[in-house]
Each structure stands twice: as structure tokens, then as C-alpha cells.
Amino acid sequence: MDGSLPAPDARTRILDAVEAIVMARGVPALTLEAAAREAGVSKGGLLYHFASKEALLAGALNRLAEHVEADYHRVLAETPEGRHRAARALLAWTFEHPEAVCAQHDRAGAIFLAAHHNDPALMDPIRAVFRRIRTLMMADGLDRGRALAIMAASDGLFAERLFRKGEPPPEDLPGIRAALEALL
């Protein structure tokens, strides 16, 4: 055995292709033909997994929602027990991601925008993930207003990156985090 990873299955290759197309060329470039070509599958093979452009976007968003939820829960599991653990995990998730995660955030942003552009209802799986995170934050005693402020700030930092609006300089991040931790 050479130690290499097995080749991704067709469904995974198709969803990877959807992300790549949307990131590189935008939603208008996402067609069934383009996704099949990028994934290296026949159009029939693509249609076996995804019957339409909407199904492609829904599949990409569902996969993304699963990844986001698993990633948050990984950070939650690493966060020490105690008061406001879910909110502390959200702050760690927001501020302590390694640089490799930036590419994941870029892919997430592209899929969010594509799904919202095509049909805002496609965002429901990701909305559900963040409702569950908010519920966890409030279940460990955090005041609703404070929980929502922390979530809004975390979302705002994500949006800054997504829209390249002018992310805060790295030297400002500790101050932003300290201000949010003061809400705990």
C-alpha cells in the first residue's frame, strides 16, 4: 500500500467541482455540463446524483452545513467545561482557526452566495446549524442579547473576509476578541 488516500467518489468529485466553478467563475458558470466536465464524470453520471442545478447547490450546501456543524462541535469538544462553554467555543472557532481554514471559508462563502442567489431557501440547512449553535449558547446560561451579539460579531468577521470589505488588521483581533469575551 502506498499510503495515498483513495480517490474521491463521483458524488464528492461533483460537489468539489460545484465549489470550484462557483469560486472561479461565479453562479452563471455553474451548469450541469460544466460540473460534469470539471468532476470528470458523464452528464448521465452527474444526473444520477443531482437532477438539476438546484440539486447541485443543495448538495453542496448540505455538505457544507455538515462540515460547519462538525467543525464547531470539534472546537466545542476541545473547549474546557464550564460556564458559557458554547460561546467560548464560538470565539475560539472564530479567532483560532489555522490559516488552512481560510480556503474552507472562501469555499463556504462562494456556496452561500450561489445558493442565496439561486434560491434563498437553499440556505435553510446552514440556518439550522446556526440556530442549534445559538441554542447551545443560551442553554449554558448566556443571556440572549449577549449570545446574539457574539454570534453577530463572528458572522461579521466572516462577512468581512467573504466580501473583502477590509478585514481588521491582525493586531486588532485580540482587542476584538477581548471585547467579546467581556460579554461572557
Tab-separated table of C-alpha atoms in Angstrom:
chain	number	residue	atom	x	y	z
A	1	MET	CA	0.000	0.000	0.000
A	2	ASP	CA	1.452	3.382	-0.984
A	3	GLY	CA	-0.242	5.421	1.786
A	4	SER	CA	-2.199	7.580	-0.631
A	5	LEU	CA	-5.807	8.420	0.024
A	6	PRO	CA	-8.481	6.661	-2.004
A	7	ALA	CA	-9.842	8.630	-4.937
A	8	PRO	CA	-12.984	10.556	-4.045
A	9	ASP	CA	-16.251	9.033	-5.206
A	10	ALA	CA	-18.217	10.625	-8.050
A	11	ARG	CA	-20.609	12.481	-5.728
A	12	THR	CA	-17.702	14.056	-3.833
A	13	ARG	CA	-15.944	14.990	-7.087
A	14	ILE	CA	-19.135	16.596	-8.362
A	15	LEU	CA	-19.616	18.660	-5.200
A	16	ASP	CA	-15.946	19.674	-5.279
A	17	ALA	CA	-16.477	20.726	-8.904
A	18	VAL	CA	-19.500	22.831	-7.937
A	19	GLU	CA	-17.378	24.696	-5.369
A	20	ALA	CA	-14.518	25.169	-7.806
A	21	ILE	CA	-16.749	26.502	-10.579
A	22	VAL	CA	-18.649	28.908	-8.348
A	23	MET	CA	-15.428	30.198	-6.756
A	24	ALA	CA	-13.604	30.658	-10.051
A	25	ARG	CA	-16.347	31.832	-12.385
A	26	GLY	CA	-19.489	32.538	-10.361
A	27	VAL	CA	-23.021	31.171	-10.361
A	28	PRO	CA	-23.730	31.811	-14.077
A	29	ALA	CA	-20.926	29.397	-14.996
A	30	LEU	CA	-22.447	26.583	-12.952
A	31	THR	CA	-24.248	24.301	-15.375
A	32	LEU	CA	-24.791	20.568	-15.290
A	33	GLU	CA	-22.382	20.218	-18.212
A	34	ALA	CA	-19.683	22.316	-16.556
A	35	ALA	CA	-19.994	20.388	-13.266
A	36	ALA	CA	-19.804	17.034	-15.069
A	37	ARG	CA	-16.762	18.134	-17.093
A	38	GLU	CA	-14.975	19.557	-14.016
A	39	ALA	CA	-15.727	16.409	-11.988
A	40	GLY	CA	-14.641	14.082	-14.772
A	41	VAL	CA	-17.987	12.295	-14.982
A	42	SER	CA	-20.507	11.914	-17.764
A	43	LYS	CA	-23.614	14.069	-17.714
A	44	GLY	CA	-25.587	10.876	-17.064
A	45	GLY	CA	-23.325	10.132	-14.108
A	46	LEU	CA	-23.949	13.617	-12.754
A	47	LEU	CA	-27.710	13.271	-13.261
A	48	TYR	CA	-27.648	10.019	-11.302
A	49	HIS	CA	-26.599	12.066	-8.243
A	50	PHE	CA	-28.067	15.509	-8.991
A	51	ALA	CA	-31.044	16.123	-11.273
A	52	SER	CA	-30.679	19.908	-11.576
A	53	LYS	CA	-28.552	22.942	-10.853
A	54	GLU	CA	-30.662	23.494	-7.725
A	55	ALA	CA	-29.909	19.938	-6.606
A	56	LEU	CA	-26.192	20.601	-7.142
A	57	LEU	CA	-26.359	23.713	-4.973
A	58	ALA	CA	-28.490	21.969	-2.351
A	59	GLY	CA	-25.993	19.111	-2.217
A	60	ALA	CA	-23.072	21.497	-1.843
A	61	LEU	CA	-24.864	23.450	0.871
A	62	ASN	CA	-25.906	20.330	2.776
A	63	ARG	CA	-22.311	19.071	2.697
A	64	LEU	CA	-21.119	22.461	3.856
A	65	ALA	CA	-23.658	22.550	6.698
A	66	GLU	CA	-22.482	19.128	7.868
A	67	HIS	CA	-18.864	20.299	7.776
A	68	VAL	CA	-19.620	23.544	9.639
A	69	GLU	CA	-21.523	21.723	12.357
A	70	ALA	CA	-18.844	19.040	12.749
A	71	ASP	CA	-16.102	21.676	12.859
A	72	TYR	CA	-17.907	23.699	15.536
A	73	HIS	CA	-18.512	20.552	17.603
A	74	ARG	CA	-14.838	19.625	17.276
A	75	VAL	CA	-13.908	23.003	18.746
A	76	LEU	CA	-16.645	22.650	21.393
A	77	ALA	CA	-15.200	19.274	22.447
A	78	GLU	CA	-11.755	20.907	22.822
A	79	THR	CA	-13.167	23.766	24.928
A	80	PRO	CA	-12.840	23.277	28.713
A	81	GLU	CA	-16.039	22.557	30.617
A	82	GLY	CA	-17.620	25.437	32.469
A	83	ARG	CA	-19.898	28.404	32.180
A	84	HIS	CA	-20.598	29.703	28.658
A	85	ARG	CA	-18.661	26.853	27.087
A	86	ALA	CA	-20.613	27.035	23.798
A	87	ALA	CA	-19.919	30.769	23.441
A	88	ARG	CA	-16.260	30.310	24.340
A	89	ALA	CA	-16.106	27.614	21.663
A	90	LEU	CA	-17.639	30.006	19.124
A	91	LEU	CA	-14.994	32.599	19.973
A	92	ALA	CA	-12.232	30.004	19.644
A	93	TRP	CA	-13.755	28.877	16.344
A	94	THR	CA	-13.807	32.482	15.114
A	95	PHE	CA	-10.349	33.567	16.252
A	96	GLU	CA	-8.167	30.466	16.432
A	97	HIS	CA	-8.667	28.790	13.067
A	98	PRO	CA	-5.444	27.853	11.331
A	99	GLU	CA	-4.742	29.520	8.019
A	100	ALA	CA	-5.716	26.325	6.152
A	101	VAL	CA	-9.306	27.021	7.181
A	102	CYS	CA	-9.320	30.259	5.169
A	103	ALA	CA	-9.708	28.263	1.952
A	104	GLN	CA	-12.658	26.437	3.535
A	105	HIS	CA	-14.208	29.791	4.435
A	106	ASP	CA	-13.751	31.014	0.871
A	107	ARG	CA	-15.486	27.896	-0.467
A	108	ALA	CA	-18.249	28.295	2.119
A	109	GLY	CA	-18.774	31.908	1.160
A	110	ALA	CA	-18.954	31.079	-2.530
A	111	ILE	CA	-21.548	28.374	-1.915
A	112	PHE	CA	-23.555	30.625	0.448
A	113	LEU	CA	-23.705	33.335	-2.186
A	114	ALA	CA	-24.504	30.915	-5.001
A	115	ALA	CA	-27.279	29.228	-3.051
A	116	HIS	CA	-28.776	32.511	-1.894
A	117	HIS	CA	-28.592	33.913	-5.417
A	118	ASN	CA	-30.320	30.867	-6.871
A	119	ASP	CA	-32.929	30.272	-4.132
A	120	PRO	CA	-32.673	31.726	-0.608
A	121	ALA	CA	-34.482	28.661	0.770
A	122	LEU	CA	-31.386	26.594	-0.077
A	123	MET	CA	-29.731	28.296	2.910
A	124	ASP	CA	-32.076	26.507	5.349
A	125	PRO	CA	-29.556	23.759	6.316
A	126	ILE	CA	-26.929	26.306	7.336
A	127	ARG	CA	-29.538	28.414	9.121
A	128	ALA	CA	-30.492	25.318	11.102
A	129	VAL	CA	-26.855	24.737	12.108
A	130	PHE	CA	-26.538	28.264	13.460
A	131	ARG	CA	-29.888	28.008	15.275
A	132	ARG	CA	-28.537	24.920	17.039
A	133	ILE	CA	-25.321	26.740	17.944
A	134	ARG	CA	-27.335	29.672	19.308
A	135	THR	CA	-29.484	27.244	21.330
A	136	LEU	CA	-26.342	25.674	22.799
A	137	MET	CA	-25.001	29.112	23.715
A	138	MET	CA	-28.161	30.044	25.571
A	139	ALA	CA	-28.512	26.632	27.224
A	140	ASP	CA	-25.303	27.193	29.176
A	141	GLY	CA	-26.585	30.378	30.744
A	142	LEU	CA	-25.566	33.120	28.364
A	143	ASP	CA	-28.016	35.996	28.132
A	144	ARG	CA	-29.811	36.030	24.772
A	145	GLY	CA	-28.637	39.532	23.849
A	146	ARG	CA	-25.021	38.714	24.619
A	147	ALA	CA	-25.212	35.423	22.715
A	148	LEU	CA	-26.662	37.185	19.685
A	149	ALA	CA	-24.025	39.947	19.875
A	150	ILE	CA	-21.210	37.379	19.924
A	151	MET	CA	-22.765	35.479	17.014
A	152	ALA	CA	-23.289	38.706	15.053
A	153	ALA	CA	-19.664	39.717	15.574
A	154	SER	CA	-18.448	36.274	14.499
A	155	ASP	CA	-20.673	36.416	11.417
A	156	GLY	CA	-19.470	39.946	10.706
A	157	LEU	CA	-15.833	38.877	10.711
A	158	PHE	CA	-16.740	36.068	8.301
A	159	ALA	CA	-18.573	38.561	6.050
A	160	GLU	CA	-15.587	40.931	6.129
A	161	ARG	CA	-13.448	38.156	4.703
A	162	LEU	CA	-16.102	36.934	2.287
A	163	PHE	CA	-16.723	40.329	0.702
A	164	ARG	CA	-13.122	41.530	1.059
A	165	LYS	CA	-14.506	44.668	2.677
A	166	GLY	CA	-11.440	45.286	4.755
A	167	GLU	CA	-10.826	42.701	7.417
A	168	PRO	CA	-9.497	44.096	10.677
A	169	PRO	CA	-5.714	44.046	10.796
A	170	PRO	CA	-4.357	41.041	12.704
A	171	GLU	CA	-3.142	43.291	15.508
A	172	ASP	CA	-6.759	44.378	16.168
A	173	LEU	CA	-8.116	40.846	16.560
A	174	PRO	CA	-7.019	40.370	20.195
A	175	GLY	CA	-8.849	43.573	21.152
A	176	ILE	CA	-11.990	42.486	19.320
A	177	ARG	CA	-11.842	39.096	20.999
A	178	ALA	CA	-11.313	40.650	24.430
A	179	ALA	CA	-14.350	42.903	23.912
A	180	LEU	CA	-16.463	39.880	23.006
A	181	GLU	CA	-15.111	37.833	25.909
A	182	ALA	CA	-16.186	40.667	28.196
A	183	LEU	CA	-19.768	39.809	27.204
A	184	LEU	CA	-19.310	36.408	28.825
